[in-house]
Tab-separated table of C-alpha atoms in Angstrom:
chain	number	residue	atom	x	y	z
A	360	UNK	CA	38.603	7.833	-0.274
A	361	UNK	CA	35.036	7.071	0.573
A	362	UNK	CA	34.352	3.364	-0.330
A	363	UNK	CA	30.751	3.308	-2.692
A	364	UNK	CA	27.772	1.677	-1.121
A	365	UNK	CA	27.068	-1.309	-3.294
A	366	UNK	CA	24.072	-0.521	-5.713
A	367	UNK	CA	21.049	-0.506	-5.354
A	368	UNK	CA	18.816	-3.973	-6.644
A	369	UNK	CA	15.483	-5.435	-6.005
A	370	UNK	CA	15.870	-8.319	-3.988
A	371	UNK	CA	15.548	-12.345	-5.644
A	372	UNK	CA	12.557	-13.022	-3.502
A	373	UNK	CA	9.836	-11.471	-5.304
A	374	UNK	CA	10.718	-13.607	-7.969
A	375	UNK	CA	11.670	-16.752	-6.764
A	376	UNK	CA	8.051	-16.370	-5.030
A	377	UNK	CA	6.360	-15.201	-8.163
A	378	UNK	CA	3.900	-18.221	-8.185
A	379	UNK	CA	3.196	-17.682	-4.488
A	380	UNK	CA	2.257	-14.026	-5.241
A	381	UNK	CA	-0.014	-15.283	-7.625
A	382	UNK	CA	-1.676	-17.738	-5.532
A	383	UNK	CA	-5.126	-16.170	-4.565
A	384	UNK	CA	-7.043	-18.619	-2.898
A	385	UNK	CA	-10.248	-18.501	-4.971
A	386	UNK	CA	-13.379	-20.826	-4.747
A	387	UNK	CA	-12.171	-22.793	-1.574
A	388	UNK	CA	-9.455	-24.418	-4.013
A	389	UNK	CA	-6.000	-24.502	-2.525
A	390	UNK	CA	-3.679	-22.812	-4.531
A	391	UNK	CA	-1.419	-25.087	-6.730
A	392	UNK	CA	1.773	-22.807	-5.629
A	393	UNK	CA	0.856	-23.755	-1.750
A	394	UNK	CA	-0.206	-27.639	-2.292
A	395	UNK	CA	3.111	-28.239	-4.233
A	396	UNK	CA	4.867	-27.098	-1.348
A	397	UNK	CA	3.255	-29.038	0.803
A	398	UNK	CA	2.034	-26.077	2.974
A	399	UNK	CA	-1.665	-26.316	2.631
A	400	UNK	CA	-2.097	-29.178	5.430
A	401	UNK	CA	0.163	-26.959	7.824
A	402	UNK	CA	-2.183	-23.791	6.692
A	403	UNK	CA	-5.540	-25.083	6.736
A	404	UNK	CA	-4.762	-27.355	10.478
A	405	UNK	CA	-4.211	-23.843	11.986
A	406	UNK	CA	-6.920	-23.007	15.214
A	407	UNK	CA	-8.354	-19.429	14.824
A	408	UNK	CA	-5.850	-18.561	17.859
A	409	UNK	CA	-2.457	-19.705	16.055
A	410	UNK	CA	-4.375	-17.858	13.075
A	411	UNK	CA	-4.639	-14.664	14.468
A	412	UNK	CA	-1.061	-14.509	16.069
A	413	UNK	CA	0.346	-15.139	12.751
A	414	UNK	CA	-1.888	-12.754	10.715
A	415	UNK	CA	-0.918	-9.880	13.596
A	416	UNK	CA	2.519	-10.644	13.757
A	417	UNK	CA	3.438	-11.043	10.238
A	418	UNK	CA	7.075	-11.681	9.311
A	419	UNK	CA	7.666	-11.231	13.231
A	420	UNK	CA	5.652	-14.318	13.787
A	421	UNK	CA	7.936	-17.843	14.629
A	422	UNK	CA	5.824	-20.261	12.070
A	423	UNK	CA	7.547	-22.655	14.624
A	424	UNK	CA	5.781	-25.919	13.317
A	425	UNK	CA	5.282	-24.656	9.745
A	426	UNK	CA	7.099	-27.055	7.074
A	427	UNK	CA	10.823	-26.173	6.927
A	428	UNK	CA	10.968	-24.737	3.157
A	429	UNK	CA	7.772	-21.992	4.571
A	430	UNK	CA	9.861	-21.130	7.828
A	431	UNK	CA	12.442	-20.569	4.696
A	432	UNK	CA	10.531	-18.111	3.150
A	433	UNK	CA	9.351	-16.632	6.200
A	434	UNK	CA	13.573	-15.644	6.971
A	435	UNK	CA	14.312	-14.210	3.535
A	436	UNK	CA	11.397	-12.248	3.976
A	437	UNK	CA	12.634	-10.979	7.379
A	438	UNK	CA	16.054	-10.388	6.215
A	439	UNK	CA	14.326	-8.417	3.208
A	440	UNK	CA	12.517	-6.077	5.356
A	441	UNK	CA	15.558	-4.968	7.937
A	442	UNK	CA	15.874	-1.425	6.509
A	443	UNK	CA	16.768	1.304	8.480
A	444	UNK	CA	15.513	4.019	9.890
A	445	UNK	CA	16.250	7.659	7.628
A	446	UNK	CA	14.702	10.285	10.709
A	447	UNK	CA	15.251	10.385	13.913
A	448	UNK	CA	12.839	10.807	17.041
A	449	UNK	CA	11.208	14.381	17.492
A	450	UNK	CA	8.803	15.792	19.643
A	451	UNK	CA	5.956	16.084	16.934
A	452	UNK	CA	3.918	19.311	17.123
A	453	UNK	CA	0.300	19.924	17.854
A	454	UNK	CA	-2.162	18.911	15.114
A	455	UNK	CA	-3.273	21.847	12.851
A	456	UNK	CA	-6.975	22.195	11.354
A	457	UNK	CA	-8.524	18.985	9.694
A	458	UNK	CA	-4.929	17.719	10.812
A	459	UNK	CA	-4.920	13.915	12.421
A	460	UNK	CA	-2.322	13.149	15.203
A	461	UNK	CA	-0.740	10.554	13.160
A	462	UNK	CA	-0.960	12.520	9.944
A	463	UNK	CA	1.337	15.269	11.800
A	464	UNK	CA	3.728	12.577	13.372
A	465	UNK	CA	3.772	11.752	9.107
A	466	UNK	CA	4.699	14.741	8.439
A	467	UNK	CA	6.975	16.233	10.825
A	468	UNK	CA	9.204	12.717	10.478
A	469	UNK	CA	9.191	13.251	6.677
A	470	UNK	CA	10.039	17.074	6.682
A	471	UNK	CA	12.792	16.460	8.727
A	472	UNK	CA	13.862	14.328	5.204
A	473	UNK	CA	13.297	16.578	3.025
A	474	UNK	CA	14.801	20.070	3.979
A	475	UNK	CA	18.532	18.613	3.343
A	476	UNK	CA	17.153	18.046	-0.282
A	477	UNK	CA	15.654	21.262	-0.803
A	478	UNK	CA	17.011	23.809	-2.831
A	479	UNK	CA	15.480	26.621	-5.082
A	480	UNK	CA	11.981	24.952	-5.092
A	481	UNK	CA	10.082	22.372	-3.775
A	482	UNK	CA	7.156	20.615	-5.133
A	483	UNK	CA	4.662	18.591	-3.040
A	484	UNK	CA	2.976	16.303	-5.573
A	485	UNK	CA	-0.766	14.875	-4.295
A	486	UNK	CA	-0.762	17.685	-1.677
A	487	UNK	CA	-4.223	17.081	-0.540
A	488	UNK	CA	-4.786	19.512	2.009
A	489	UNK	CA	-1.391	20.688	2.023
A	490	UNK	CA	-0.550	19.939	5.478
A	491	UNK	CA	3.293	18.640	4.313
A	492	UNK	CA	3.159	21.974	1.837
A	493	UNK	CA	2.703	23.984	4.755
A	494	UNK	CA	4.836	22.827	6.997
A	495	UNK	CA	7.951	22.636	4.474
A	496	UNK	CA	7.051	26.422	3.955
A	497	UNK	CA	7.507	27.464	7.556
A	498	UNK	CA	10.975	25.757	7.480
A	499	UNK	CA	12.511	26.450	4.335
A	500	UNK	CA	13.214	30.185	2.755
A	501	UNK	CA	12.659	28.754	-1.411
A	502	UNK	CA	9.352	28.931	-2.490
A	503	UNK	CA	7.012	25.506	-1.969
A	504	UNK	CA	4.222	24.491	-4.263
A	505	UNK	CA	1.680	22.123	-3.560
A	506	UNK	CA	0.052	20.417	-6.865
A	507	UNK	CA	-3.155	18.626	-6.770
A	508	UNK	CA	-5.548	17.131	-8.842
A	509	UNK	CA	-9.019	17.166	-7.377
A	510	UNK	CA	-9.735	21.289	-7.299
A	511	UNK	CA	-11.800	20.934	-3.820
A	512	UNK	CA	-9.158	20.047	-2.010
A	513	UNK	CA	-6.981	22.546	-3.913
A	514	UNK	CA	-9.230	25.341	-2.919
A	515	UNK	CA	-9.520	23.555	0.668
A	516	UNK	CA	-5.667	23.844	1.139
A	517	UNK	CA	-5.713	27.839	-0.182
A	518	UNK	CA	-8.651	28.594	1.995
A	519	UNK	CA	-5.902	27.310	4.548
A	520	UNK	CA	-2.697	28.915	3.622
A	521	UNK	CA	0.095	28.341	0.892
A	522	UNK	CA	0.932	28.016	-2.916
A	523	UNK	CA	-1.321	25.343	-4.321
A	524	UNK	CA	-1.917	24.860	-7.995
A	525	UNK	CA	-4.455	22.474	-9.739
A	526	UNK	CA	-2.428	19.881	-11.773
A	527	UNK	CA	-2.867	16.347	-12.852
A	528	UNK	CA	0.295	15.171	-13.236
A	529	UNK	CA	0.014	12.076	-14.671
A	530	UNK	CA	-2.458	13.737	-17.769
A	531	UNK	CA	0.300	16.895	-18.020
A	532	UNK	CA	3.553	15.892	-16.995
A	533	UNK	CA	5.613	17.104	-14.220
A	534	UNK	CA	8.133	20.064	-15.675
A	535	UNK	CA	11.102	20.166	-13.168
A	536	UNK	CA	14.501	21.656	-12.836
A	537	UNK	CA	18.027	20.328	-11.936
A	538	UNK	CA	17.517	22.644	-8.856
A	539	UNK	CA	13.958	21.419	-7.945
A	540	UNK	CA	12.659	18.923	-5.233
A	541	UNK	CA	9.999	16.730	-5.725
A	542	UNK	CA	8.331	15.383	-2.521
A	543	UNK	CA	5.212	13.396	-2.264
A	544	UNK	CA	3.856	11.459	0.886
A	545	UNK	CA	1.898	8.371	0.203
A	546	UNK	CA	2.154	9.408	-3.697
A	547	UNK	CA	-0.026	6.350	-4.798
A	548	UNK	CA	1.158	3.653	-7.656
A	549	UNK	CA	1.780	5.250	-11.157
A	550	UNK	CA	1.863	8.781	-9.128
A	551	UNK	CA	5.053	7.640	-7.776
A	552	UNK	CA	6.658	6.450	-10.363
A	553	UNK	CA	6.008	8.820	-13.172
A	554	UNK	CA	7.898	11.690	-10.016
A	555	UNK	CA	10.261	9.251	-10.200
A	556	UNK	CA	11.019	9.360	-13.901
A	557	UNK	CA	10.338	13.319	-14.269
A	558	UNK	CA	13.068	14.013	-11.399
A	559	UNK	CA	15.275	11.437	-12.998
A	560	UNK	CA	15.152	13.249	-16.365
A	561	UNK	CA	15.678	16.465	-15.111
A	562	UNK	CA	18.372	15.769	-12.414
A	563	UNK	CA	15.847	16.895	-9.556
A	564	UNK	CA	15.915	15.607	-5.972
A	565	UNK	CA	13.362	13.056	-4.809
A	566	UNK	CA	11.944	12.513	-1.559
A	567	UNK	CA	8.340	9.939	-2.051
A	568	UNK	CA	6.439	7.705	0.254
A	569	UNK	CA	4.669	5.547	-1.733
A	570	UNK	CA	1.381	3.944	-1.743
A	571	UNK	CA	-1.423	1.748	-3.524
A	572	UNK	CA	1.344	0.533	-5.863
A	573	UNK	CA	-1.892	-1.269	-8.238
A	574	UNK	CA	-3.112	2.223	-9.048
A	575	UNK	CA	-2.316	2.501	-12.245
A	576	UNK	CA	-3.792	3.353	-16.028
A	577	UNK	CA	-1.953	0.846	-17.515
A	578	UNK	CA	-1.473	-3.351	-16.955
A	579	UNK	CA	1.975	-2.688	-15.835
A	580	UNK	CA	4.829	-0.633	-14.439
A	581	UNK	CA	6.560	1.973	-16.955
A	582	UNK	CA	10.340	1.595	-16.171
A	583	UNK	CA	13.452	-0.559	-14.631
A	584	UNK	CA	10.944	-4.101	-13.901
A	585	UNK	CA	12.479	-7.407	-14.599
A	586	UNK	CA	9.237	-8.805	-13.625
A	587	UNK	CA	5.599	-7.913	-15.124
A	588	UNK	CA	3.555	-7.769	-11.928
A	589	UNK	CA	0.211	-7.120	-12.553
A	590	UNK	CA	-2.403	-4.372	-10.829
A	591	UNK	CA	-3.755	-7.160	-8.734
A	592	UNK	CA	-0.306	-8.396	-7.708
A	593	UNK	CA	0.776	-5.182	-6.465
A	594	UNK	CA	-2.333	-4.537	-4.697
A	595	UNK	CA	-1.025	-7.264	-1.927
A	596	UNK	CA	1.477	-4.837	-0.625
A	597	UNK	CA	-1.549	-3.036	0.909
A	598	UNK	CA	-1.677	-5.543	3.621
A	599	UNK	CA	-0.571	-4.521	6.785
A	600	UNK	CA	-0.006	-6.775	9.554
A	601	UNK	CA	-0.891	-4.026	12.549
A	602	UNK	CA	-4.121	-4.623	14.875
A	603	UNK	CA	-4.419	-0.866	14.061
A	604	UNK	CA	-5.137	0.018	10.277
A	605	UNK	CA	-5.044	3.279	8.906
A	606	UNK	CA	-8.767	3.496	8.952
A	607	UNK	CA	-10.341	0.784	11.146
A	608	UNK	CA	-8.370	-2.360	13.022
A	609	UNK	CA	-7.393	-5.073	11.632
A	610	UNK	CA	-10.870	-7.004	13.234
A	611	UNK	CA	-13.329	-4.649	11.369
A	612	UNK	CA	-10.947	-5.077	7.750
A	613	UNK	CA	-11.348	-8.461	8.088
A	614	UNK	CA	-15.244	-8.534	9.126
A	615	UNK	CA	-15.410	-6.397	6.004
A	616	UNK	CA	-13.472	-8.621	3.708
A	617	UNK	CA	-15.907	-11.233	4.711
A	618	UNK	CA	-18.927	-9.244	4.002
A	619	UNK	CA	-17.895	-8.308	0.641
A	620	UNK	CA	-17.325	-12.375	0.170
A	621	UNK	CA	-20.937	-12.773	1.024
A	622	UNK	CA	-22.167	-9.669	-1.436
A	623	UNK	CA	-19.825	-11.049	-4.336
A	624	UNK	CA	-21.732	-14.199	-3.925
A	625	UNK	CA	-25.476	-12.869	-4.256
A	626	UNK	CA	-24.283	-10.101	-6.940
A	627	UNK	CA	-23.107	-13.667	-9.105
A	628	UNK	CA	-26.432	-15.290	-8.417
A	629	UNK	CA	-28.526	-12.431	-9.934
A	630	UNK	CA	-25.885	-11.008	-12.323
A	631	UNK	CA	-23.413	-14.081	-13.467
A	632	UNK	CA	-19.496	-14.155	-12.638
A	633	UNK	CA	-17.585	-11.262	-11.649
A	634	UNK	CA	-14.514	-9.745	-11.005
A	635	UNK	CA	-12.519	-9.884	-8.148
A	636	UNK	CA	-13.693	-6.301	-6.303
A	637	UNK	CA	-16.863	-5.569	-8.392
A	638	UNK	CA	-19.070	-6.264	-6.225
A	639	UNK	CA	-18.789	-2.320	-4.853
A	640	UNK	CA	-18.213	-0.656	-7.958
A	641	UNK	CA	-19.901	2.473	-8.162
A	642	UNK	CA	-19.458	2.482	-4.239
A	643	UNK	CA	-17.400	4.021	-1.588
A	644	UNK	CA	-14.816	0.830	-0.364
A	645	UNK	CA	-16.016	2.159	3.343
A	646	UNK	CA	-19.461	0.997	2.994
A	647	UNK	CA	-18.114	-2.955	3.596
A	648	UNK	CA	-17.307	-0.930	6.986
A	649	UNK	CA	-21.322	-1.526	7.571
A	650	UNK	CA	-23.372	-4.222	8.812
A	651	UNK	CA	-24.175	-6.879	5.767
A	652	UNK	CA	-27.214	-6.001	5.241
A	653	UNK	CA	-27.117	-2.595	4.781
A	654	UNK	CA	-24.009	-3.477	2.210
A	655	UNK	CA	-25.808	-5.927	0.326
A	656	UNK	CA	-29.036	-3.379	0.016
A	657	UNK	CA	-26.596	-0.161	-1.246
A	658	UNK	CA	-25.133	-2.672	-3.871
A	659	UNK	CA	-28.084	-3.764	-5.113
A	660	UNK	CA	-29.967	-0.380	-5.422
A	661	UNK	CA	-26.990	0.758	-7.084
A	662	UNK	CA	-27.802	-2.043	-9.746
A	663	UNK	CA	-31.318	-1.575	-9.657
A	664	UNK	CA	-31.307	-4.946	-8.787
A	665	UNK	CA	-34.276	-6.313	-6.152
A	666	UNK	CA	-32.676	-6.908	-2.913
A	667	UNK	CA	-32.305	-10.621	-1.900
A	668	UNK	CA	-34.573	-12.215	1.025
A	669	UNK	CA	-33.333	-12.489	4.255
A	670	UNK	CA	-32.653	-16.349	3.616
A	671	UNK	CA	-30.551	-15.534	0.877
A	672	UNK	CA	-28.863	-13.048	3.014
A	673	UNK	CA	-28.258	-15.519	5.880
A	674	UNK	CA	-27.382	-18.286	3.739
A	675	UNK	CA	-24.363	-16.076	1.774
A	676	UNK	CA	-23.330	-14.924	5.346
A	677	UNK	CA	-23.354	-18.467	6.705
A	678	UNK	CA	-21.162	-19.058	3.003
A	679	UNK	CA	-18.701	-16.245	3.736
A	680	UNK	CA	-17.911	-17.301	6.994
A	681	UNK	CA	-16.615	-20.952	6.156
A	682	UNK	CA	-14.900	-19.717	2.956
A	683	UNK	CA	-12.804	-16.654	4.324
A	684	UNK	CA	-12.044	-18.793	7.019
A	685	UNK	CA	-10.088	-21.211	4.747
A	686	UNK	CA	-8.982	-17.675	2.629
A	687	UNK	CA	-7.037	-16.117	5.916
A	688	UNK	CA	-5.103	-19.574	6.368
A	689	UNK	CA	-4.215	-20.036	2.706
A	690	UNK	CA	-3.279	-16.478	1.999
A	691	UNK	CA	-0.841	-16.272	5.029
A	692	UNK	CA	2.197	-16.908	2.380
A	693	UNK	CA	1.399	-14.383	0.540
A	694	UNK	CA	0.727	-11.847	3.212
A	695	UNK	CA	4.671	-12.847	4.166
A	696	UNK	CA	5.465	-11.313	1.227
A	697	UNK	CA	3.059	-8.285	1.442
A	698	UNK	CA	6.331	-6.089	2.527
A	699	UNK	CA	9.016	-7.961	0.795
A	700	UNK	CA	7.183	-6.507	-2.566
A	701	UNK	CA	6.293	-3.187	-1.783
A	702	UNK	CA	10.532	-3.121	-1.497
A	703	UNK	CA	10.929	-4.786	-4.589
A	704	UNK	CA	9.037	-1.449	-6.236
A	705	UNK	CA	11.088	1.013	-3.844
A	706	UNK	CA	14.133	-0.475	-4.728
A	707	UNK	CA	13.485	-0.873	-8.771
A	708	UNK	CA	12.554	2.907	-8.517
A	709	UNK	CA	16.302	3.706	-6.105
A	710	UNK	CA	17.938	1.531	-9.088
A	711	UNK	CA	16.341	3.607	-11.840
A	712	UNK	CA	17.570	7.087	-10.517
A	713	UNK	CA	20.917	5.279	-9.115
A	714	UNK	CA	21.445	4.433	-12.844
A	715	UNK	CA	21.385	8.002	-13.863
A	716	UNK	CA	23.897	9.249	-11.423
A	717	UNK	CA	21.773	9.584	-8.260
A	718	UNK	CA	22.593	8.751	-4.621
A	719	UNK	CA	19.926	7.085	-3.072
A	720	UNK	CA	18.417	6.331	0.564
A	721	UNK	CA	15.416	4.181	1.327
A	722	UNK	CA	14.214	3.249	4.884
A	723	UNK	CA	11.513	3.905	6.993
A	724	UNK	CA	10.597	7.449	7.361
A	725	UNK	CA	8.482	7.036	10.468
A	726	UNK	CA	7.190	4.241	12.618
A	727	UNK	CA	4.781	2.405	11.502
A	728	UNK	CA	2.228	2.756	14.249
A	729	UNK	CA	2.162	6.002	12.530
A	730	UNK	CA	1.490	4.619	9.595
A	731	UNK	CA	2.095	0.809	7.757
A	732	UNK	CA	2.984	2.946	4.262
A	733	UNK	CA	6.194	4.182	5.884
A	734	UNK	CA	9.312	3.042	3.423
A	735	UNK	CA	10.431	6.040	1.812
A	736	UNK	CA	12.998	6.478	-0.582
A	737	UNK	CA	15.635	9.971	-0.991
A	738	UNK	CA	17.941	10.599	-3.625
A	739	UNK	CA	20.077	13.557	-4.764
A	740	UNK	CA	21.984	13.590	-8.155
């Protein structure tokens, strides 16, 4: 007899670290969560060199003169993040049309995944240009649907082969079958857990990479949480530790950061206080990718606002510079706990379908040079 793995539960340290996850440094102020610690001395003493080893390295980092109750947190959160990995090593085929490198290392680690689950139909939720669609088609003989919401890119993936229907899931619902599989690769925030639910309800396997766990209608998660966390909690398990990001490295994210620091702070002048992020609504996020000026002068037209001097523009850069200085130290906590909660979600979803009968997986699907949104989570009832 086959002794049962031991179920599945999100781990303690989310929540024992609730007020840490909370702690956005904001205004120079050091957080209260960090001061009664007695981190922020440790934190704030750091040279830009020690800073950038430990921003890079994340939980791999040694911390080694950090106060003993941070090197603490800095173990569980180690220990949290040992999962294994669910694929092996392939050779990964060329890249097809509009297709990056990385995008088709994605894909042929995570269709390795999901054949076992297949059976008489499987549905590739958010399938953008149906790359993953494709690809399950040419290895499976059941017929393989791609649903997506924006119609471009659903006439995009026809115009390049395969079954692709226009569908927003989370305004229609997601009709499965006990013999269905439900797949979706970097399936962001309420997208991935309203597949989780439908499969759930309908006995249906489950293969998801999730993503951008704070995108979501509503102020909190719909199923399973012990803990509330809020859209701008769960927005922390975006960082990624790597030199190389998904879209630019890890230097030009943070140069961007600090631009829109220097924006939010001319916006306020002319407009009054804002919101965290509002200084590029209405805007593409890439546009922080661009040299301050040319930020500040998009963001302003866009508010038909007159476009600050080139004092005011120095001064808010000069600003920007000290104050996301002391940011990057004081957040360093929380970005230790960046991975620890994107788990917590995987884990609450795994305990949700475990509690309904289903046998569950998560690991890493692929490396994460291929990508830093690589914890995926299988299940079977």
């Amino acid at each position: 007899m086959t002794k049962r793995s031991p179920p599945i539960r999100p781990s303690s340290l989310v929540a024992d670290y609730r007020d840490v996850l909370e702690a956005r440094p904001a205004g120079g102020d050091v957080p209260l969560a960090l001061h009664a610690r007695g981190w922020s001395d440790y934190l704030l003493g750091l040279d830009d060199q020690e800073l950038n080893e430990l921003e890079s390295r994340g939980v791999a980092a040694s911390f080694r003169a950090a106060p003993p109750s941070l090197r603490e947190l800095l173990e569980r959160a180690r220990a949290d993040c040992a999962v294994p990995r669910l694929a092996t090593d392939a050779p990964v085929k060329r890249p097809r049309k509009l297709e990056t490198p990385r995008k088709r290392a994605q894909i042929d680690a995570f269709a390795a995944l999901i054949v076992p689950l297949a059976r008489a139909r499987v549905l590739d939720v958010g399938s953008g240009h149906g790359h993953l669609t494709r690809e399950i088609a040419e290895r499976l003989e059941v017929p393989v649907v791609g649903l997506e919401r924006d119609p471009r890119l659903a006439a995009r993936a026809r115009s390049l082969g395969g079954d692709f229907d226009e569908v927003d899931v989370l305004a229609r619902g997601l009709a499965l079958s006990p013999d269905d599989c439900v797949i979706g690769l970097h399936a962001c925030g309420e997208l991935g857990d309203a597949m989780v639910e439908s499969a759930a309800r309908a006995g249906a396997a489950i293969a998801l990479v999730g993503c951008c766990l704070q995108k979501r209608r509503g102020p909190r998660r719909s199923f399973s949480e012990d803990l509330e966390l809020s859209p701008r909690v769960l927005g922390l398990s975006n960082l990624t530790a790597r030199d190389l990001g998904v879209e630019a490295t890890r230097a030009e994210n943070l140069a961007a950061r600090e631009r829109r620091l220097a924006l939010h702070l001319l916006l306020s002048r002319r407009v009054g206080a804002l919101r965290h992020g509002a200084e590029i609504d209405g805007l593409n996020r890439r546009v922080a990718q661009q040299e301050l000026a040319t930020l500040v002068a998009r963001a302003f037209e866009h508010r038909a606002l007159p476009a600050p001097t080139s004092s005011e523009l120095d001064e808010a850069a000069a600003w920007a510079r000290t104050q996301f200085a002391r940011a990057r130290r004081l957040s360093l906590p929380r970005a230790l706990l960046s991975r620890p909660l994107e788990l917590y979600v995987l884990r609450d979803r795994g305990a949700h379908l475990e509690a309904r009968g289903y046998r569950v997986a998560i690991g890493e699907a692929f490396p994460a040079d291929v990508s830093a949104r690589n914890l995926a989570l299988l299940a079977t009832r």
